[in-house]
Coordinates of C-alpha atoms and ligand atoms in Angstrom, one line a residue:
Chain A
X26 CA -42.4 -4.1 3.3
X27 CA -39.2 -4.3 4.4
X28 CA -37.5 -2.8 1.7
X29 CA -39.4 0.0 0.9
X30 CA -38.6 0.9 4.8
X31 CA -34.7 0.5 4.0
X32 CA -35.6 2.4 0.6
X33 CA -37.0 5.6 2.5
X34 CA -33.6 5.0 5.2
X35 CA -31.2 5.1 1.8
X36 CA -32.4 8.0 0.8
X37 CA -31.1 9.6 4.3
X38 CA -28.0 9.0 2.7
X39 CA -26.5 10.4 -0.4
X40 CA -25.9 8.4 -3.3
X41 CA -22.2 8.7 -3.0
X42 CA -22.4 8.0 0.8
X43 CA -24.2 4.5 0.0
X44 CA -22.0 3.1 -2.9
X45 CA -19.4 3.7 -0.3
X46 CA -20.9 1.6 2.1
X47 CA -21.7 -1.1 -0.6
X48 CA -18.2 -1.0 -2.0
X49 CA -17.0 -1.6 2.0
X50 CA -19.2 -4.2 2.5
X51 CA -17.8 -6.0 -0.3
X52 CA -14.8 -5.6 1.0
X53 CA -15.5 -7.3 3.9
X54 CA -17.0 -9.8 2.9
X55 CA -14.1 -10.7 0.7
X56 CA -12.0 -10.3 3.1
X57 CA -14.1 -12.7 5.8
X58 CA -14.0 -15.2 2.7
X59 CA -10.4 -15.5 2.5
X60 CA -10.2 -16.2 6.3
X61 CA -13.0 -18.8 5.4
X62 CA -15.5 -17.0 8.0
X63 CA -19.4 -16.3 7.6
X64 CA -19.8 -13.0 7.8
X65 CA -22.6 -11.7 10.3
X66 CA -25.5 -8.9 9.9
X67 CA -24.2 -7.9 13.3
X68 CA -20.6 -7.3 11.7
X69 CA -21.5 -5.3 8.8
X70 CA -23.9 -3.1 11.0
X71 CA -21.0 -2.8 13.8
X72 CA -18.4 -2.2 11.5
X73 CA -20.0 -0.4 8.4
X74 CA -23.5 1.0 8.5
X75 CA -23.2 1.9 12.1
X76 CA -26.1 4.3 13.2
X77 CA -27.2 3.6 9.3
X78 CA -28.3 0.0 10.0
X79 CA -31.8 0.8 8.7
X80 CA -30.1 0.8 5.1
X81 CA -29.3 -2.7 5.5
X82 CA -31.2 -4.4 2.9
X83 CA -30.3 -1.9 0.1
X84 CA -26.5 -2.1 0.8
X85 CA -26.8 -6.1 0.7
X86 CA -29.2 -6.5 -2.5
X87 CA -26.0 -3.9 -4.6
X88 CA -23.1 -5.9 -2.6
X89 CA -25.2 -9.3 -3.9
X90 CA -24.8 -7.8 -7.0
X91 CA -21.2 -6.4 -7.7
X92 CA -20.3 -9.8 -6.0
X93 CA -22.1 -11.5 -8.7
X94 CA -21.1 -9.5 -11.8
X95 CA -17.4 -8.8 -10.8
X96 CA -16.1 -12.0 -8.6
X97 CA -18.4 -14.4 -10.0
X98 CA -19.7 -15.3 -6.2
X99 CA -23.3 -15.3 -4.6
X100 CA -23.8 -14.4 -1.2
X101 CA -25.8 -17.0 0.3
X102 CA -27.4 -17.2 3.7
X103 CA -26.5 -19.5 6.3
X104 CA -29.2 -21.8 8.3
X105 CA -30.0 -20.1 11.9
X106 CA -31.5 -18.1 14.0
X107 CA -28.7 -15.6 13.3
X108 CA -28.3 -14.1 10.1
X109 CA -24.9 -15.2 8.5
X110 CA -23.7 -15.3 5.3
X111 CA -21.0 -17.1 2.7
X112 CA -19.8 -16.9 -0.5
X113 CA -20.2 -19.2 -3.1
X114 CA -18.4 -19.4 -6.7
X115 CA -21.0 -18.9 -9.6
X116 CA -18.3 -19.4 -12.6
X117 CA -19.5 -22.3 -13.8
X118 CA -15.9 -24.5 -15.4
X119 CA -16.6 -27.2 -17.3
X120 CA -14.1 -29.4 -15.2
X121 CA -16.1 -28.6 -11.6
X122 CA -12.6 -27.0 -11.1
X123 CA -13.6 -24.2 -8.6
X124 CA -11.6 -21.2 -8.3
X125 CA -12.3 -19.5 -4.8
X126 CA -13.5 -22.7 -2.8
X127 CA -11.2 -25.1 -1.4
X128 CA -12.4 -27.8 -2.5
X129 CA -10.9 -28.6 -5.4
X130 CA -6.8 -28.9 -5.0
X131 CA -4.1 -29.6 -2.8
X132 CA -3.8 -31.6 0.1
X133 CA -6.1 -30.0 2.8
X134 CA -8.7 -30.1 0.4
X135 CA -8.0 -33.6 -0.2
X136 CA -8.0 -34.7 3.4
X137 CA -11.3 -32.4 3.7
X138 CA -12.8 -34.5 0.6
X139 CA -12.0 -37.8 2.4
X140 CA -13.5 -36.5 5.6
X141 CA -16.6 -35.3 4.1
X142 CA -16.8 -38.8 2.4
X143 CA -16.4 -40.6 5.6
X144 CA -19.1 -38.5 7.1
X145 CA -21.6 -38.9 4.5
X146 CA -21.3 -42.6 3.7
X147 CA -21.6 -43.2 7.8
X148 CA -25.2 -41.5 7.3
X149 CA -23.9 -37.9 8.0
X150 CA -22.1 -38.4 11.4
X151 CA -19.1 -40.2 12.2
X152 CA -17.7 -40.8 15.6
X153 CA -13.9 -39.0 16.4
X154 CA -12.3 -42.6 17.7
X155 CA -13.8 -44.3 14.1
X156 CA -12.6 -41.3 11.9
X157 CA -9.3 -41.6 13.2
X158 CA -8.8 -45.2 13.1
X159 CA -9.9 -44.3 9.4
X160 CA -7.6 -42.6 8.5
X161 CA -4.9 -44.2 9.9
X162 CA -5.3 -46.8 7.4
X163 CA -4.1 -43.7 5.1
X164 CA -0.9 -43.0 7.2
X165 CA -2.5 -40.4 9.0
X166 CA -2.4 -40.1 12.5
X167 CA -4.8 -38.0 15.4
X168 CA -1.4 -37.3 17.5
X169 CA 1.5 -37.0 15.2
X170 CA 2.3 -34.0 12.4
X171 CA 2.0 -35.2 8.9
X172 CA 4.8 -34.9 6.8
X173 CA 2.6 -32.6 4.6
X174 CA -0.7 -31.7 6.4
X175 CA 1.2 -31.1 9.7
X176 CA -0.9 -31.0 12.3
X177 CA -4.0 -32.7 11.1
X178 CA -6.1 -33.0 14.8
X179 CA -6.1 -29.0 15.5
X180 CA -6.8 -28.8 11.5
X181 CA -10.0 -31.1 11.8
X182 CA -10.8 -29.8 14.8
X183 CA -10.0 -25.9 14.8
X184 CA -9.2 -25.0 11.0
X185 CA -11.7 -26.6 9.0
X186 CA -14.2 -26.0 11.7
X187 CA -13.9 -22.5 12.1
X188 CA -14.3 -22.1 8.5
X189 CA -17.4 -24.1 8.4
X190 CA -16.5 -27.4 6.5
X191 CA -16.8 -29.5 9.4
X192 CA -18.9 -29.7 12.7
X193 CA -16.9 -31.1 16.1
X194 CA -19.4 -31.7 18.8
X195 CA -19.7 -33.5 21.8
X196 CA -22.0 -36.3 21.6
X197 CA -24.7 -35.0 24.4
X198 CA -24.7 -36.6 28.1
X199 CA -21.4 -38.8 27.0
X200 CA -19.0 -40.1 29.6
X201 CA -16.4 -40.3 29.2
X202 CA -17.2 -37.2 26.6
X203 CA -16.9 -38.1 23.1
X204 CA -17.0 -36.6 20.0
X205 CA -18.3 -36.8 16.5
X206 CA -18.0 -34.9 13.3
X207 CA -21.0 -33.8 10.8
X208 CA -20.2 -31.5 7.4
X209 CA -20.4 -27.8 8.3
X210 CA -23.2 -25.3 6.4
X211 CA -20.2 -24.4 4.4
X212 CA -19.6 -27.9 2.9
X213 CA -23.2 -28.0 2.1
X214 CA -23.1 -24.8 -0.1
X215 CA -20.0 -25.8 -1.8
X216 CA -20.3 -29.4 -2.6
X217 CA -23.5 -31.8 -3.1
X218 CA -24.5 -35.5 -1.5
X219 CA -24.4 -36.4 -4.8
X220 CA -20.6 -35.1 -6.0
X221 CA -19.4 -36.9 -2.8
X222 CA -21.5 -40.2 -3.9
X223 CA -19.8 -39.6 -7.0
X224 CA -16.2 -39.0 -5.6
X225 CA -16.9 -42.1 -3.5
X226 CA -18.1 -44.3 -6.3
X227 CA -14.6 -43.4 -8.8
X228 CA -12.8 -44.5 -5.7
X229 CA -14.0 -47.6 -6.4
X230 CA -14.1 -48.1 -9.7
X231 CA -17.7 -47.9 -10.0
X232 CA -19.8 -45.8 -11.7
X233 CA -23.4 -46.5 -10.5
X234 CA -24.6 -44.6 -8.1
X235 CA -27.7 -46.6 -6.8
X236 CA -25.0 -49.2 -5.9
X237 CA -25.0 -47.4 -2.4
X238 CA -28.4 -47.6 -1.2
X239 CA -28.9 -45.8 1.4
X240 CA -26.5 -43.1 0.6
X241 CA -28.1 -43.0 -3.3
X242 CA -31.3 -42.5 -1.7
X243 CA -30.1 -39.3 1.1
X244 CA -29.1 -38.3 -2.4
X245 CA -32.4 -38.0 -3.6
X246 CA -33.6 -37.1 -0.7
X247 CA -31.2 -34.1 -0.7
X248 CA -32.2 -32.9 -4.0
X249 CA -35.7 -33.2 -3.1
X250 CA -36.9 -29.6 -1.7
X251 CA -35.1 -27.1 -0.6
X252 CA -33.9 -27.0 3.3
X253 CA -33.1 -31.0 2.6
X254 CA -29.2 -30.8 3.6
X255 CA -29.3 -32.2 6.5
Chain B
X9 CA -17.6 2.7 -22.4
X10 CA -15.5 -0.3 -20.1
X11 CA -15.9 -3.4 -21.1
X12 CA -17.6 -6.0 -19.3
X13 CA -16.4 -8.8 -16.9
X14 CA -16.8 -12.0 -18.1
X15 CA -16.4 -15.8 -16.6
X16 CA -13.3 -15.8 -18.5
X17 CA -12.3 -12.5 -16.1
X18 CA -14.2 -13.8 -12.9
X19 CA -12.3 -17.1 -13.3
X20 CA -8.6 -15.4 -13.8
X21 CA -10.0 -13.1 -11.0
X22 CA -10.3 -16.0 -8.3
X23 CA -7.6 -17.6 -9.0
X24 CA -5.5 -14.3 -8.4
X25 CA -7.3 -14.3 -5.0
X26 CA -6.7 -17.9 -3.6
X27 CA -3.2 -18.0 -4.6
X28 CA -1.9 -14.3 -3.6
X29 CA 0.9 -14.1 -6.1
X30 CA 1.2 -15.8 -9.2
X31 CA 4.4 -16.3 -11.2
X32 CA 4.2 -14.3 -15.4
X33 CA 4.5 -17.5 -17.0
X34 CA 1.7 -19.3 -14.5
X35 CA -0.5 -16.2 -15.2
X36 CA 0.3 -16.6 -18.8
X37 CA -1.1 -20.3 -18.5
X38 CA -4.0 -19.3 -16.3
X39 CA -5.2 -16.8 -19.2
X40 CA -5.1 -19.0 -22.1
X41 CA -6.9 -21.6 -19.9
X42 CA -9.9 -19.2 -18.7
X43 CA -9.8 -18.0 -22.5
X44 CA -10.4 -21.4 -23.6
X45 CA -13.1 -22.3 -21.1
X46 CA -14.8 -19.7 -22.1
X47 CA -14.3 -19.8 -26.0
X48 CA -12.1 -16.6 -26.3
X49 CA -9.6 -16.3 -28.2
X50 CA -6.5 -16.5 -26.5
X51 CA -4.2 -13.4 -27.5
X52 CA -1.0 -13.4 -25.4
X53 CA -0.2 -9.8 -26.7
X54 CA -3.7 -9.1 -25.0
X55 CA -3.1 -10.0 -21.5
X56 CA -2.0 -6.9 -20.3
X57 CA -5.5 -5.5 -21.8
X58 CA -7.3 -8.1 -20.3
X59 CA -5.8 -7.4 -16.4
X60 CA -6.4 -3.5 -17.0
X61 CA -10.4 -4.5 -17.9
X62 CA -10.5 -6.5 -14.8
X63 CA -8.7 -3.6 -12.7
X64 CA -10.9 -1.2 -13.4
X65 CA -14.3 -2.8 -12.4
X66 CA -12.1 -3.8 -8.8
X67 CA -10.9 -0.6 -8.4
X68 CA -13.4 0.7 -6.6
X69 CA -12.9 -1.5 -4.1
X70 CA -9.3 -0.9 -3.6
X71 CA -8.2 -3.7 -4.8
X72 CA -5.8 -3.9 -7.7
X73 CA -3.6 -6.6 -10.2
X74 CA -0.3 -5.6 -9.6
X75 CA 3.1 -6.7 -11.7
X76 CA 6.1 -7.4 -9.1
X77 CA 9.8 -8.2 -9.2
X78 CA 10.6 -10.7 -7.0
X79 CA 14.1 -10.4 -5.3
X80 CA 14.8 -13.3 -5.5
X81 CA 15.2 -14.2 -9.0
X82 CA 14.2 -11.3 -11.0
X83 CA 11.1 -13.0 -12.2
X84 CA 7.8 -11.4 -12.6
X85 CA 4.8 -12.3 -10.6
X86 CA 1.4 -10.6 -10.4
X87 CA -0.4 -9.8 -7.1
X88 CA -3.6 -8.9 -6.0
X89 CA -3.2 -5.9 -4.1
X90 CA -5.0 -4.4 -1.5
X91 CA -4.8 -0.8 -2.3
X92 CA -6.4 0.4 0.7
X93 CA -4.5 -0.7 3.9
X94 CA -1.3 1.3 4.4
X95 CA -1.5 -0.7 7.7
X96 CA 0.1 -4.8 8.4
X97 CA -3.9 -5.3 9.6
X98 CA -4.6 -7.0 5.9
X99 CA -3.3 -9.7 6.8
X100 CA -5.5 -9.5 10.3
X101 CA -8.2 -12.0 8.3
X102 CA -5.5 -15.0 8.2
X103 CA -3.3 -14.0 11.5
X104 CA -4.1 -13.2 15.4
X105 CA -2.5 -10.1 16.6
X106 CA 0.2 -12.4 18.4
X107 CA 1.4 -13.3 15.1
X108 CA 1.2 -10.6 13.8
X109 CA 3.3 -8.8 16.3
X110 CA 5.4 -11.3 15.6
X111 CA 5.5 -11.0 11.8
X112 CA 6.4 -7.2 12.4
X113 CA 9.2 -8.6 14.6
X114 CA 10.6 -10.5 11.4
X115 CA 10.0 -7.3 9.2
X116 CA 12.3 -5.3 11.4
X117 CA 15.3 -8.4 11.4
X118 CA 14.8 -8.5 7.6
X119 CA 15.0 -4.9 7.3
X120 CA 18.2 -4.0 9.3
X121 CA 20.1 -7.1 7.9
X122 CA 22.0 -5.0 4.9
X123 CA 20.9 -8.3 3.0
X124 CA 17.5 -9.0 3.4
X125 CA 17.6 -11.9 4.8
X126 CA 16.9 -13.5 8.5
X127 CA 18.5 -16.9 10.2
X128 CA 15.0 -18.7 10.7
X129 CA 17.3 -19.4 14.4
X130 CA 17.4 -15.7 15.0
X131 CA 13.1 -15.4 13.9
X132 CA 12.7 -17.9 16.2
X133 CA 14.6 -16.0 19.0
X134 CA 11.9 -13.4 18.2
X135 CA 9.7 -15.3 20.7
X136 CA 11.7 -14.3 23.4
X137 CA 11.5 -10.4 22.4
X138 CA 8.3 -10.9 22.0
X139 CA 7.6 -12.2 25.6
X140 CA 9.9 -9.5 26.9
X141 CA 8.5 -6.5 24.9
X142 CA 5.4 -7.0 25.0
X143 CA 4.2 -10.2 27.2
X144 CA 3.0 -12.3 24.3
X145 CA 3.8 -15.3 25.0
X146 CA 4.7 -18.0 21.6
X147 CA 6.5 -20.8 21.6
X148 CA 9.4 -22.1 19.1
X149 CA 7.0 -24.2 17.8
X150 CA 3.9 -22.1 16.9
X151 CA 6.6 -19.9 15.6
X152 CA 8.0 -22.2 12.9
X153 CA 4.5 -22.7 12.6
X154 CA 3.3 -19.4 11.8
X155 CA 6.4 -18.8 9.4
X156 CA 5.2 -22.1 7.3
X157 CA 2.2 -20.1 6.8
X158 CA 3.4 -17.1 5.8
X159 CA 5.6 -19.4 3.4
X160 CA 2.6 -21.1 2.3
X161 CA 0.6 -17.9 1.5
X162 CA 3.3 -16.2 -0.2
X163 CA 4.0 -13.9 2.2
X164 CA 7.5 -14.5 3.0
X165 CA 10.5 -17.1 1.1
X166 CA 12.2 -19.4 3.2
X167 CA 15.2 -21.2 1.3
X168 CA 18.1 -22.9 3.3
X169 CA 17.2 -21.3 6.7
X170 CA 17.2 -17.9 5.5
X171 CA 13.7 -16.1 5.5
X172 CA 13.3 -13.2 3.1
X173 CA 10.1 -11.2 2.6
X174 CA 8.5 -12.6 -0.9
X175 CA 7.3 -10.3 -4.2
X176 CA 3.8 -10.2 -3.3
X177 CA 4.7 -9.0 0.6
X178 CA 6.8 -6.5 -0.9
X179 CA 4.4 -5.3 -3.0
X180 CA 1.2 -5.6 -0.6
X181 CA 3.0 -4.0 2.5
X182 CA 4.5 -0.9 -0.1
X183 CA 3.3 1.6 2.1
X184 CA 3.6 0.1 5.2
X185 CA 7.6 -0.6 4.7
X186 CA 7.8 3.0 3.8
X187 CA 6.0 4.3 6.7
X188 CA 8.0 2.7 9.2
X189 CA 10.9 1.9 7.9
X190 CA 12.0 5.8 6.5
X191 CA 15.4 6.0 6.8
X192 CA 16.2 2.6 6.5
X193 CA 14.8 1.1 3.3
X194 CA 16.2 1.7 0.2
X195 CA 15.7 1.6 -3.3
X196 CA 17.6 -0.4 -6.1
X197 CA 19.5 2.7 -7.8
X198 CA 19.0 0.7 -11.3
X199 CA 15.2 -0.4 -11.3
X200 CA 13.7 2.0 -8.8
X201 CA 12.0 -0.4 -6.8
X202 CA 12.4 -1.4 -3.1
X203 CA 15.4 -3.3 -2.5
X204 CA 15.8 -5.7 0.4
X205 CA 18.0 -8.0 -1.1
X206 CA 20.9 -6.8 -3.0
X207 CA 24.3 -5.3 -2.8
X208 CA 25.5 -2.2 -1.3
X209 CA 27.9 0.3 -2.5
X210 CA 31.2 0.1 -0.5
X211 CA 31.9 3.5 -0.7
X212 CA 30.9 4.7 2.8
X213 CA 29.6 8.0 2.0
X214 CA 27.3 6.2 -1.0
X215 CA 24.0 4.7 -0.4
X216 CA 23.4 3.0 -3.7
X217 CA 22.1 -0.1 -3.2
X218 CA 21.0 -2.7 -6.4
X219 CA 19.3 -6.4 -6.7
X220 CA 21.3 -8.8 -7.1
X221 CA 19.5 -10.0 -10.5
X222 CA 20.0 -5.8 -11.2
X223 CA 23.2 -6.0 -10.7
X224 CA 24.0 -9.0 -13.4
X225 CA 22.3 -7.6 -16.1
X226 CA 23.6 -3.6 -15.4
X227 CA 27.3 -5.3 -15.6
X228 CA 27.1 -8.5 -17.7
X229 CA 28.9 -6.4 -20.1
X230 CA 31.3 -3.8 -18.1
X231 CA 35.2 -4.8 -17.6
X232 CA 35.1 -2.6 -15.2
X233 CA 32.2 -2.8 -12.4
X234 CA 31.5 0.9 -10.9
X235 CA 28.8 2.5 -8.7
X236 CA 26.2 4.2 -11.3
X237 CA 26.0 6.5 -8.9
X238 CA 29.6 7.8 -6.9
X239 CA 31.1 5.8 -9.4
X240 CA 33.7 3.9 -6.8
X241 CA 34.7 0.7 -7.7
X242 CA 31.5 -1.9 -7.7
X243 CA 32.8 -5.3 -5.6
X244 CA 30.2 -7.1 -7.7
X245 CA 28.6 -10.7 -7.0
X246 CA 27.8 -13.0 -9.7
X247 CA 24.6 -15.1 -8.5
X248 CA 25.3 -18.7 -9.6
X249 CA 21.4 -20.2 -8.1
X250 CA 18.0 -18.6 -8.4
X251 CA 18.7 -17.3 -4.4
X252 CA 20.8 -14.1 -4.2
X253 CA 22.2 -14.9 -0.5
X254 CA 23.2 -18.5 -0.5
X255 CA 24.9 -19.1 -3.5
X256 CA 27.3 -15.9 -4.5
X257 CA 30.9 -15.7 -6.0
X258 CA 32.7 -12.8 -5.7
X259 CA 34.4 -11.7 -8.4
X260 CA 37.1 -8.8 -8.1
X261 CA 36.9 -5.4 -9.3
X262 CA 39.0 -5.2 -11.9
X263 CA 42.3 -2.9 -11.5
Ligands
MG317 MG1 -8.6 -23.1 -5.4
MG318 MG1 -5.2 -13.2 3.3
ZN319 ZN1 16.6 -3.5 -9.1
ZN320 ZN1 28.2 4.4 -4.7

């Protein structure tokens, strides 16, 4: 297998050479997290293992784990033909209050929140023009800064989608071109159908889930097997 | 034997890491609530313990929990502190090279002010330096805008148009300030530390320079303010506000 390839490549290395590399690959990956980036194979072979890139899977199974037993964060794998990776908090807090991830506080995260809402109770995509007329209704507006969020277009459409919360895409063959917004992979490894439902139903002073129909049952449909994101 | 981390380490940990800096007493509040989420006691006298236990298993990635005096105030904050950059590129994850060209820009008008302090007009002036320097081309606006984000992650303080670097860019870009700025920075002659902010001796042939927040405590009790080090007469500034540039009375040596 695989590993047992990338075992035989480690041992081209000294001990001391590969906790190195482990302990730098870490480090980037820390580094990527805070910029909100996934971090690519391609990057920690260009960057770290160089002509070592055989050692690949040995490096990421000890990053995996010093990730997990001294930040508290799993390295999970993004969907694609490309391998990328995120982090994701494991420190489980009793008030869903998550430390590394954004959303949980402030005010970007709760315009992110409302956006990812929006999205999901349209049936996972949600036209630019409809969004925006959206949120207007909650003093926010496409072409003028917001007294707190600023800029709130080019965060929507650059910030938020670089770091992979959102998707901004062209609808295909439109004209004149229009766009719509999905959730990113990222929002689908930090948050669940089901805490948005939930989010959703407090707004409304509601409780029950299965009020929503259609969205209650991408809930279930979500939890269902693994791969059911979308 | 080390001890091990625990959630109640993992969760202080990542909080260190999305805020930057944190102020003593928010860090105080951030231990007792990770010690109570976690059912540990909560053991105030054991905080310092309990940072040491989570330096050690982050050392070896260069990255430490640092204690800082921020200039402004005096008041301590804690850092994360990336150990292993002497270079400005840490912040390369958050900035594009523009800015940070830019940023260096600020660092050398912060630096040769005596004070510490920068107009935000004469930062955004930098734009124009920066076009004829170097061909990078950033206007006003993307300016003010870059500086709200260096605000925003604790990089720099902005009060009443004045932009100062903060604690945690003090303490993060150690090595870098002393690197490139030899001969000019200089350190508080009562607390050691880097000193951007403070006062400087009068005498001309005396390079003491002190905090400001140094400088009230050192002669809160002297009739007679004096360099502690050439021993000329010390012009000293009380600091009425929390900011030592904006708000200062100047109070007489005394004959
Ligand atoms: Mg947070
Ligand atoms: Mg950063
Ligand atoms: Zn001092
Ligand atoms: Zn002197």
């Amino acid at each position: 297998t695989t590993l047992t390839q990338a075992q035989r490549a480690a041992e081209s290395l000294s001990r001391q050479e590969i906790e190195r590399k482990v302990n730098e690959v870490v480090q980037f990956f820390l580094i990527m997290e805070q910029k909100k980036a996934a971090v690519k194979r391609a990057d920690i072979t260009k960057h770290i293992l160089k002509e070592h890139s055989k050692v690949f899977p040995v490096v990421l199974e000890k990053a995996k784990k010093k990730l997990r037993e001294v930040f508290g964060v799993s390295v999970e794998e993004l969907e694609g033909k490309d391998k990328r990776y995120i982090l994701v908090n494991l420190v489980d807090t009793p008030d869903g209050q998550d430390h590394l991830n954004m959303l949980d506080e402030g005010p970007k995260s709760g315009l992110l929140l409302v956006v990812l809402s929006l999205i999901f109770m349209k049936g996972n995509v949600i036209q630019d023009t409809l969004l925006w007329h959206t949120l207007k209704r909650l003093g926010i507006q496409e072409n003028q800064p917001h007294e707190v969020l600023g800029d709130v277009k080019s965060l929507l459409t650059k910030e938020f989608t670089r770091q992979l919360y959102l998707e901004y895409k062209r609808v295909p063959q439109s004209d004149p071109p229009s766009f719509e917004f999905r959730w990113g992979p990222r929002a689908h490894k930090e948050t669940t159908k089901r805490r948005v439902l939930q989010f959703v139903s407090k707004m409304y002073g509601s409780e029950s889930l299965e009020i929503w129909t259609s969205q209650y049952q991408d809930v279930l449909r979500s939890e269902g097997g693994e791969g059911g994101g979308q | 034997m080390a001890t091990a981390m625990t959630d109640a380490h993992r969760m202080f940990l990542q909080s260190i890491m999305t805020h930057g800096a944190l102020k003593a007493r928010e860090v105080k509040a951030l231990y007792k609530k990770c010690c109570e989420t976690f059912n540990r006691p909560v053991e105030h006298e054991n905080l310092g313990k309990f940072v040491n236990e989570i330096n050690h298993h982050v050392g070896p990635f260069s990255m430490m929990i640092q204690k800082g005096v921020s200039e402004e105030d005096g008041v301590q904050y804690y850092a994360l502190v990336n150990m292993m950059e002497s270079d400005i590129t840490h912040l390369a994850s958050d900035y594009t090279e523009t800015e940070l060209e830019f940023f260096k820009k600020v660092l050398d008008l912060i630096v040769d002010s005596d004070t510490g302090v920068a107009s935000s007009t004469d930062v955004l002036n930098l734009t124009d330096l920066l076009h004829e320097e170097q061909n990078r081309k950033m206007r006003k606006k993307e300016a003010e805008d870059v500086i709200r984000r260096m605000v925003r992650d604790r990089w720099l303080n902005e009060h009443q148009g004045e932009i100062s670097l903060s604690v945690r860019g003090i303490l993060e870009l150690k090595p870098y300030l002393m690197e490139h700025y030899k001969d000019d920075i200089r350190q508080c002659c009562l607390c050691d530390q880097i000193a951007l902010k403070g006062q400087l001796c009068q005498s001309d042939s005396c390079e003491a320079k002190m905090h400001y927040f140094c400088a009230n405590r050192y002669f809160r009790d002297k009739d007679q303010p004096s360099c502690p080090r050439c021993k000329a007469d010390w012009d000293h500034m009380v600091i009425q506000g929390a900011n030592g540039h904006s708000q200062t009375e100047q109070t007489p040596a005394s004959q």
